[in-house]
XYZ file of N, CA, C and O in Angstrom:
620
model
N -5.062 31.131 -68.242
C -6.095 31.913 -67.584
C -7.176 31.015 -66.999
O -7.621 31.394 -65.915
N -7.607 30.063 -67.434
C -8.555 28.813 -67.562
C -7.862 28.357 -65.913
O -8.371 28.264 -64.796
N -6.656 28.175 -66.373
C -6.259 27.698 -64.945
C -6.386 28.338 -63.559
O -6.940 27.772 -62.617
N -5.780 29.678 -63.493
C -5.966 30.931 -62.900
C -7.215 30.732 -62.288
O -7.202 30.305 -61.133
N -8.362 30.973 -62.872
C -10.009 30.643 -62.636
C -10.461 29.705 -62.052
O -11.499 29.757 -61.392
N -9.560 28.417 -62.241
C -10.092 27.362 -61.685
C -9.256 27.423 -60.264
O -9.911 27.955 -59.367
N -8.505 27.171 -60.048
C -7.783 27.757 -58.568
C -8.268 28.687 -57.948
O -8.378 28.448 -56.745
N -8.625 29.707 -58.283
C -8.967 30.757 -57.653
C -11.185 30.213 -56.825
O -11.704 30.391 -55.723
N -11.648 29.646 -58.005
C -13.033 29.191 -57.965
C -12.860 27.930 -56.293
O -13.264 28.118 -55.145
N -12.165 26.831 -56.851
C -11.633 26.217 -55.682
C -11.275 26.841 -53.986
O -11.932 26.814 -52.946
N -9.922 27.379 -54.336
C -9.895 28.217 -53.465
C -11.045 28.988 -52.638
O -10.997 28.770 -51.428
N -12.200 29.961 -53.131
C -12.977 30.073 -52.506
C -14.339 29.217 -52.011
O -15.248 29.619 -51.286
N -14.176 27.919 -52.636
C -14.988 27.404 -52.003
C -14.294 26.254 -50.546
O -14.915 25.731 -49.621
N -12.688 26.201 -50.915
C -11.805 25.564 -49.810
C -11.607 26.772 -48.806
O -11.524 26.388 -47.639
N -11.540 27.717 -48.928
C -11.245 28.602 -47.818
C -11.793 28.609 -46.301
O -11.422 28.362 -45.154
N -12.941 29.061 -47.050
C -14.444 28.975 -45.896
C -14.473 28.122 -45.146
O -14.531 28.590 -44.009
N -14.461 26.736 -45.156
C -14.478 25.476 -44.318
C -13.222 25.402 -43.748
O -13.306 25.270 -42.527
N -12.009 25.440 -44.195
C -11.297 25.892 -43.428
C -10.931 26.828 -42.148
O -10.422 26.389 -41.117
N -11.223 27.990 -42.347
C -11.503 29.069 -41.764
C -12.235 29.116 -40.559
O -11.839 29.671 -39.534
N -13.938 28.179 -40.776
C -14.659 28.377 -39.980
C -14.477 26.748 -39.221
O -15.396 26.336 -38.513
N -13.296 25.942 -39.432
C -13.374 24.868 -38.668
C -12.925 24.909 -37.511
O -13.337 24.117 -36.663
N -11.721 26.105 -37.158
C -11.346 26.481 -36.260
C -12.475 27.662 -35.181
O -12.335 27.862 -33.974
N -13.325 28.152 -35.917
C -13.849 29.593 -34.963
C -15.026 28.485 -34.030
O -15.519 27.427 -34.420
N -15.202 29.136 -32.819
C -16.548 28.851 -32.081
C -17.501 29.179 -32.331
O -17.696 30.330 -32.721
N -18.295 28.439 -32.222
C -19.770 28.598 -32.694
C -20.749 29.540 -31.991
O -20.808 29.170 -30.818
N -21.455 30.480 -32.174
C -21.565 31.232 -31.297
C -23.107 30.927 -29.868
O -23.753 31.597 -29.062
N -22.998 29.425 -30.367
C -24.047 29.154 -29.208
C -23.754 27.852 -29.648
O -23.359 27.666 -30.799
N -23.940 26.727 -28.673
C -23.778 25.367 -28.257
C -25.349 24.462 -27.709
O -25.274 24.378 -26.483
N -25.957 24.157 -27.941
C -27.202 23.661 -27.697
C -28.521 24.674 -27.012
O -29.484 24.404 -26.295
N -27.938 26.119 -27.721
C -28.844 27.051 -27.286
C -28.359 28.025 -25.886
O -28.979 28.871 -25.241
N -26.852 27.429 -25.751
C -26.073 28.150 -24.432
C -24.976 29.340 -25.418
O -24.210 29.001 -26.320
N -25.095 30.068 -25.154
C -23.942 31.158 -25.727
C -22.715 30.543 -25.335
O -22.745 29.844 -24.322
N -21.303 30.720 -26.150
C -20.244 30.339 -26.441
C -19.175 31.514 -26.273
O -18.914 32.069 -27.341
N -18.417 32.070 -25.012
C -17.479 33.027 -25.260
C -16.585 32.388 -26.534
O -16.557 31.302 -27.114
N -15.618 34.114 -26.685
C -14.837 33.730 -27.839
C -13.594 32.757 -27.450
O -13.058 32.790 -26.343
N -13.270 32.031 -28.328
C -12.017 31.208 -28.231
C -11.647 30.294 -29.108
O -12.022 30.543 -30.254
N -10.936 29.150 -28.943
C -10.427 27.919 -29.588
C -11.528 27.087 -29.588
O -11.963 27.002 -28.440
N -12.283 26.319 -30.520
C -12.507 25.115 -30.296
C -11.610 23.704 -30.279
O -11.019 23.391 -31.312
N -11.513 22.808 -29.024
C -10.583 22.220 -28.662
C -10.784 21.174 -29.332
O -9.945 20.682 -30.086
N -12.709 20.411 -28.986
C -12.914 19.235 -29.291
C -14.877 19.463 -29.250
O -15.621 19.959 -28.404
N -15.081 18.947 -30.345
C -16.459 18.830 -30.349
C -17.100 17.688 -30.434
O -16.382 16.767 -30.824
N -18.533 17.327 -30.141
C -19.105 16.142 -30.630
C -20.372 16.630 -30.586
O -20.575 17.844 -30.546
N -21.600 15.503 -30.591
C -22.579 15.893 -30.343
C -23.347 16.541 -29.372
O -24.186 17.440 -29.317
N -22.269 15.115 -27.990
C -22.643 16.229 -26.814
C -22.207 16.915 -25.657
O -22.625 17.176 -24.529
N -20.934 17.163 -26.552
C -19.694 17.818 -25.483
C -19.099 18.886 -26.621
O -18.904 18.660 -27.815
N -18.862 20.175 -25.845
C -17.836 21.102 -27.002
C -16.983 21.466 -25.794
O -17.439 21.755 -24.688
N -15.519 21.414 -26.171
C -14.319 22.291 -25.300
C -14.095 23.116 -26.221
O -14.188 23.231 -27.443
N -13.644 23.887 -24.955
C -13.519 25.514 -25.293
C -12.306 26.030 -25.022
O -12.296 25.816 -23.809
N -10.889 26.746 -25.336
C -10.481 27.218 -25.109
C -10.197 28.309 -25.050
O -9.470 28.685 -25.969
N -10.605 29.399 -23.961
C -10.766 30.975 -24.154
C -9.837 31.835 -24.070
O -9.225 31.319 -23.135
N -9.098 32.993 -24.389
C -8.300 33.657 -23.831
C -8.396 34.696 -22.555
O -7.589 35.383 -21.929
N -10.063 34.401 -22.494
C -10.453 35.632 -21.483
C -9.889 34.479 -19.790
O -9.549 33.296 -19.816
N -9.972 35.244 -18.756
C -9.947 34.764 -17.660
C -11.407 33.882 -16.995
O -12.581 34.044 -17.327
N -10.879 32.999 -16.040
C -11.782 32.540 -15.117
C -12.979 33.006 -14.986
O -14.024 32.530 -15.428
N -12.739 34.394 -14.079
C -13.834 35.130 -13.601
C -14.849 36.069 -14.855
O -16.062 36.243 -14.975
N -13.913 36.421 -15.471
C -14.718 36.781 -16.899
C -15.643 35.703 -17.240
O -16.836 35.880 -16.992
N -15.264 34.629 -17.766
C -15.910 33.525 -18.202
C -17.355 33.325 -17.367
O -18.524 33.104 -17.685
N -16.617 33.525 -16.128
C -18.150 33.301 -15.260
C -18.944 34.160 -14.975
O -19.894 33.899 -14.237
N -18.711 35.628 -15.588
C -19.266 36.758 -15.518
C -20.084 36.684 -16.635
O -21.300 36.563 -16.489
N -19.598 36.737 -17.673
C -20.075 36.288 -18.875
C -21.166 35.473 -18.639
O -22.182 36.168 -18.645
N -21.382 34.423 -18.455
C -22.760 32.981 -18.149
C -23.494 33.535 -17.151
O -24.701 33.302 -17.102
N -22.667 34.627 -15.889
C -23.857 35.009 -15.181
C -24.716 35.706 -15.963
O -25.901 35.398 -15.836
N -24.378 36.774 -16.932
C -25.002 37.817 -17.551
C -25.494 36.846 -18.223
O -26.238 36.398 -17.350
N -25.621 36.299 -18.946
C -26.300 35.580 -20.165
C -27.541 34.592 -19.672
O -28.557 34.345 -20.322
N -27.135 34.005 -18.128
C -28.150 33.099 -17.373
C -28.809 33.944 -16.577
O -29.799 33.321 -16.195
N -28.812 34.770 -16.219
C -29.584 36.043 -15.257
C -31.108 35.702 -15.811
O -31.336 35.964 -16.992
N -31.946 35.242 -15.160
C -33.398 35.316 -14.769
C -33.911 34.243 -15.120
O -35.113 34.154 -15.370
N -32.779 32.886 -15.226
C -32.982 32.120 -15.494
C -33.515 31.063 -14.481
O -32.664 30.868 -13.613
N -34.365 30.497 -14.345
C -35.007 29.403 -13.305
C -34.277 28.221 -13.409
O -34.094 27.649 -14.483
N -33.775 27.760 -12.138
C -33.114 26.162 -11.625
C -31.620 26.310 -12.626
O -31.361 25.588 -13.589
N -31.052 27.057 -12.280
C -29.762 27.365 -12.342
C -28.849 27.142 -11.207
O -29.346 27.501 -10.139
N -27.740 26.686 -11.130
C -27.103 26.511 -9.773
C -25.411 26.810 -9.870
O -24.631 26.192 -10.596
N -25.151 27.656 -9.164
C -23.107 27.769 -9.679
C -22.773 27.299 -8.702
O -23.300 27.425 -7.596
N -21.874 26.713 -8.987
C -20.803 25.848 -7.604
C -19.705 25.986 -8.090
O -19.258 25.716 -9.205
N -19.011 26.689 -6.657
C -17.405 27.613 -7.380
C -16.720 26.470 -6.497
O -16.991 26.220 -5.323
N -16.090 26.042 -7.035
C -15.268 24.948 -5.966
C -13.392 25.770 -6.605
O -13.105 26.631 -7.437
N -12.389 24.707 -5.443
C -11.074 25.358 -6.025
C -10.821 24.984 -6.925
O -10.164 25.952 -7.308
N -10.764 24.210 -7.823
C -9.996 24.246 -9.111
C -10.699 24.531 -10.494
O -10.287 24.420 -11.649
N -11.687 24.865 -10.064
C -13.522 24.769 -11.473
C -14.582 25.589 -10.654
O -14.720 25.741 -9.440
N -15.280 26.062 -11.727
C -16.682 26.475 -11.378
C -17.209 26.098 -12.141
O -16.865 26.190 -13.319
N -18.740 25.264 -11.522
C -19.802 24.405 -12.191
C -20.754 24.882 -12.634
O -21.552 24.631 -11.731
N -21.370 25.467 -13.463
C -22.791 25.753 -13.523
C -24.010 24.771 -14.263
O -24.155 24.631 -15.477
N -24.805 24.162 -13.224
C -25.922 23.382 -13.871
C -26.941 23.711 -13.972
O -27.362 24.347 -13.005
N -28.065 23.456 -15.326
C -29.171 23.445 -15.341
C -30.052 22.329 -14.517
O -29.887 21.119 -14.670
N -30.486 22.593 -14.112
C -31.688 21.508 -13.392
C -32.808 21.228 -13.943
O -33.437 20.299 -13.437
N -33.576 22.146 -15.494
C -34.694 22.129 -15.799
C -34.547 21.198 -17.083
O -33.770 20.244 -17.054
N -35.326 21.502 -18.235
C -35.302 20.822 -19.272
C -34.981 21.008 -20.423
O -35.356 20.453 -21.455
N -33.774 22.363 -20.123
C -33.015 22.847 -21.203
C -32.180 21.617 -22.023
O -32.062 20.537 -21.443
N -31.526 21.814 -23.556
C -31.014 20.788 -23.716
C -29.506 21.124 -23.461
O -28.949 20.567 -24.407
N -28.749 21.595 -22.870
C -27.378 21.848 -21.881
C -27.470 21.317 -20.935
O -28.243 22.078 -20.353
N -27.204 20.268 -20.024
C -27.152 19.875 -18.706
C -25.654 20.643 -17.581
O -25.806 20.681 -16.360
N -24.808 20.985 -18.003
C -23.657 21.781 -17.396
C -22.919 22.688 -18.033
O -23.081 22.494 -19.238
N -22.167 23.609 -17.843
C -21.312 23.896 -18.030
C -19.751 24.220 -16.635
O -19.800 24.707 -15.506
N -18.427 23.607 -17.544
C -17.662 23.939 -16.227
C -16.100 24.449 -17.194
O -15.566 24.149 -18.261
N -15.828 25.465 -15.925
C -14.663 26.305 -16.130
C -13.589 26.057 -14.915
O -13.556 26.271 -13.703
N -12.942 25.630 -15.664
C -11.727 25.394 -14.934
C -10.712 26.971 -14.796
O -10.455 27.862 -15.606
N -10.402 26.775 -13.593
C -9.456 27.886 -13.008
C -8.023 27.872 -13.473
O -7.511 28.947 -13.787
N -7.343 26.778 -13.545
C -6.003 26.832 -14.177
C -6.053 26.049 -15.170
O -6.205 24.829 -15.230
N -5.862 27.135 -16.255
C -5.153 26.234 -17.767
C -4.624 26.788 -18.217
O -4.470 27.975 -17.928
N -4.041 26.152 -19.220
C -2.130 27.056 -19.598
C -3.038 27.763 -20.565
O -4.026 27.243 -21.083
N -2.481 29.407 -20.830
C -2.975 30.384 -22.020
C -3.990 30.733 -21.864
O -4.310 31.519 -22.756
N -5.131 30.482 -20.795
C -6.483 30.595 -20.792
C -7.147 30.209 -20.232
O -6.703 30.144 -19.086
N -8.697 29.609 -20.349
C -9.316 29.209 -19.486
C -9.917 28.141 -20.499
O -9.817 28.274 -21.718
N -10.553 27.063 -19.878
C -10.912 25.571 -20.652
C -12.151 25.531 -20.242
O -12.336 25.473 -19.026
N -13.452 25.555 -21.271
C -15.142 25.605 -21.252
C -14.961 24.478 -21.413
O -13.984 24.066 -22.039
N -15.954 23.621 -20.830
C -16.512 22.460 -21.741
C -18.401 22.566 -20.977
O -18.883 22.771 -19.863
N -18.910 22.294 -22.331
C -20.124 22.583 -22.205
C -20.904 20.911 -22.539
O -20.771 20.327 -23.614
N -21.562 20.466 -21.562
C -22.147 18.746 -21.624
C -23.703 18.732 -21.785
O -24.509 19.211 -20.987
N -23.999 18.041 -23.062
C -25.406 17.460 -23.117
C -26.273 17.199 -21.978
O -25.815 16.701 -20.949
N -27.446 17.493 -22.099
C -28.338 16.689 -21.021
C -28.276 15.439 -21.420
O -28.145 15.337 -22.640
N -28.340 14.068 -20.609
C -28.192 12.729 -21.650
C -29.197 11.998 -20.408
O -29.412 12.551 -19.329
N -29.775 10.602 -20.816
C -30.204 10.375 -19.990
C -29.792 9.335 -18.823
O -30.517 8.819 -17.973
N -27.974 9.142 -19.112
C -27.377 8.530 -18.434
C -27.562 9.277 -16.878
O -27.955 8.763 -15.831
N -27.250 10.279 -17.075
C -27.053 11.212 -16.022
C -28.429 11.379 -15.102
O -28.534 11.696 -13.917
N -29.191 11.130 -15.843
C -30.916 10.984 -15.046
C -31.862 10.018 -14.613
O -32.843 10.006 -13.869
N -31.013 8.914 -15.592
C -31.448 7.553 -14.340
C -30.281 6.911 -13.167
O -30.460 5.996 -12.364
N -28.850 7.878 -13.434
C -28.189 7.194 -12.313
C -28.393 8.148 -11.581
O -28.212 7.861 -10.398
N -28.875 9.781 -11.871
C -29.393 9.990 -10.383
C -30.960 9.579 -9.566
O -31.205 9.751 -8.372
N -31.929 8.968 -10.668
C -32.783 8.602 -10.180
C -32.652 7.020 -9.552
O -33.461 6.694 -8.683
N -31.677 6.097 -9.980
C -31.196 4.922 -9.126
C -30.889 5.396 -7.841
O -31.499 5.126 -6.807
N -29.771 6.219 -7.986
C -29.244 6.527 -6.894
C -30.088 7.224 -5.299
O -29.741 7.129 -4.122
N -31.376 7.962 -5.988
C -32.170 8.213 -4.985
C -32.764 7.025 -4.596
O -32.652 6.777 -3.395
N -33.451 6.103 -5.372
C -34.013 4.837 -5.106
C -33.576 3.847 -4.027
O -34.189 3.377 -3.068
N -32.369 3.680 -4.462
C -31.428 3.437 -3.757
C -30.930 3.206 -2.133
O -30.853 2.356 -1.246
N -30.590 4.964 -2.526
C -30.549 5.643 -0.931
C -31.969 5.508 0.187
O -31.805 5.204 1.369
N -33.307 5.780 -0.394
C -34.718 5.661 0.437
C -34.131 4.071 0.763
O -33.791 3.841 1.923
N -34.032 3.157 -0.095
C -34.017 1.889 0.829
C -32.671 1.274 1.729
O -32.590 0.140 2.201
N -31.870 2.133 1.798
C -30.803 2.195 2.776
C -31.100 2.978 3.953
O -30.691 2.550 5.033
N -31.896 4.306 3.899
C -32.323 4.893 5.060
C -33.157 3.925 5.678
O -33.066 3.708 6.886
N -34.352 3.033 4.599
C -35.261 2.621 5.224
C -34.524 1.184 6.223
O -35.004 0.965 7.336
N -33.398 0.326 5.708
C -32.594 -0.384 6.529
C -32.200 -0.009 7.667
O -32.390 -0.578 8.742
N -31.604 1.021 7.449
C -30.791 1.482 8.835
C -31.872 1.896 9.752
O -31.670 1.926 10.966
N -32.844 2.170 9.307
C -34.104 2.375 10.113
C -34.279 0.951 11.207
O -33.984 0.684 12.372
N -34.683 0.530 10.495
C -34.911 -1.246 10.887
C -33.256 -1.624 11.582
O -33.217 -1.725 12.808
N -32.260 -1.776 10.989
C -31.842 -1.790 12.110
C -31.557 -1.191 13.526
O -31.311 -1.807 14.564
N -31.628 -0.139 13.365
C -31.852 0.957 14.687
C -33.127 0.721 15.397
O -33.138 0.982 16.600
N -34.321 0.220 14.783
C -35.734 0.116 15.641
C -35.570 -1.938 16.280
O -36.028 -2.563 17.237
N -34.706 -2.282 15.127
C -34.900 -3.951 15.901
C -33.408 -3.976 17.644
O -33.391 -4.597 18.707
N -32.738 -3.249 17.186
C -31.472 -3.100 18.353
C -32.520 -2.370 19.137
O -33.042 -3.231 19.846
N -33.063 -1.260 19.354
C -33.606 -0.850 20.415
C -34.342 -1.365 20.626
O -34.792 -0.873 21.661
N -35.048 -2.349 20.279
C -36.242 -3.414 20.619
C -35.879 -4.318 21.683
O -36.419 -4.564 22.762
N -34.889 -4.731 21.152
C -34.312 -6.001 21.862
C -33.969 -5.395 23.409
O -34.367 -5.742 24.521
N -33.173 -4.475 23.020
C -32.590 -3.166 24.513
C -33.922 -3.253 25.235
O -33.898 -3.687 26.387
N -34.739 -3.001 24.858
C -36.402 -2.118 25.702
C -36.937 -3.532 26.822
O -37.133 -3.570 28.037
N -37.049 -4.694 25.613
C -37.010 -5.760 25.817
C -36.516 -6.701 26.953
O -37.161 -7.394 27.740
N -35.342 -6.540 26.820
C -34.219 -6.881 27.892
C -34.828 -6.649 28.948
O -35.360 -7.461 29.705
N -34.727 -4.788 29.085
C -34.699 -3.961 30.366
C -36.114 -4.582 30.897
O -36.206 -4.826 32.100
N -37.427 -4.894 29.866
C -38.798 -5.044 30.614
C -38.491 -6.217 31.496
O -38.390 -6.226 32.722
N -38.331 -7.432 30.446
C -38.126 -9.230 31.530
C -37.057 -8.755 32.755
O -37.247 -9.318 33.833
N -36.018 -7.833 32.699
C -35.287 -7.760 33.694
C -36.225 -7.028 35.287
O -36.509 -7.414 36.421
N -36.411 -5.795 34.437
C -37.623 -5.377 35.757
C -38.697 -6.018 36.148
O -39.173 -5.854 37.271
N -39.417 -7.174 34.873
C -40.534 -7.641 35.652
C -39.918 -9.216 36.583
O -40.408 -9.705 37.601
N -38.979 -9.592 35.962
C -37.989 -10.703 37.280
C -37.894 -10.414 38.605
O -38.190 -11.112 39.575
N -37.344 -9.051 38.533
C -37.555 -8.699 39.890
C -38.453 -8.546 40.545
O -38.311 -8.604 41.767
N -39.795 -8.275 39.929
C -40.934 -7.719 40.447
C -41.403 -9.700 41.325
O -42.429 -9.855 41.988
């Protein structure tokens, strides 16, 4: 009986963790989580595998993101993107259109990789516009140039 008790005591404390290692969590860094598989988690990535469809999925995040400020969906063909732009701690979520059995969430950290290579990248770009500037104002210089010594030769 001793034994009985002790298996059974075990058992309910092995069950539970079991059980709940597989279910989704029902929110991800403060973003709601349709129902499904969890595929792969970390700190700052969770995949999702859902049974609902595509457009559900994205029906779903519309309803849940509705009145939300600096939100952006980008339905492209094979995924739809949805990013935060503000200072939520979620930086994306994206749903892919074809996956076998379902549809595939993966929901990504804000990190700050992602915010100084887009702030390089603007940096960047201003001093490439500002080049091509300069070269476009020193070529037409030279052109303007030309044309003046040529007309005042003749003169």
């Amino acid at each position: 009986m001793k034994r009985l008790m002790l298996l059974t005591a075990i058992f309910c404390f092995l069950l539970p963790g079991a059980v709940s290692a597989q279910s989704v969590p029902e929110d991800f860094l403060g973003l709601p989580v349709p129902q499904g598989e969890e595929v792969k988690r970390t700190e700052d990535r969770l995949e999702v595998k859902s049974p609902m469809t595509h457009d559900e999925v994205l029906s779903f995040y519309k309803q849940k993101l509705e009145g939300m400020e600096d939100i952006k969906i980008r339905n492209w063909s094979d995924q739809s993107y949805i990013e935060d732009d503000s200072n939520r701690p979620w930086h994306s979520v994206t749903i892919d259109k074809e996956f076998k059995d379902g549809t595939k969430i993966v929901i990504m950290k804000d990190n700050w990789t992602w915010i100084i290579g887009t702030l390089l990248l603007r940096y960047v770009g201003v001093f490439v516009v500002l080049l091509l500037l300069l070269v476009g104002m020193t070529v037409s210089g030279k052109i303007i140039s030309s044309r003046v010594e040529k007309a005042d030769a003749k003169k």
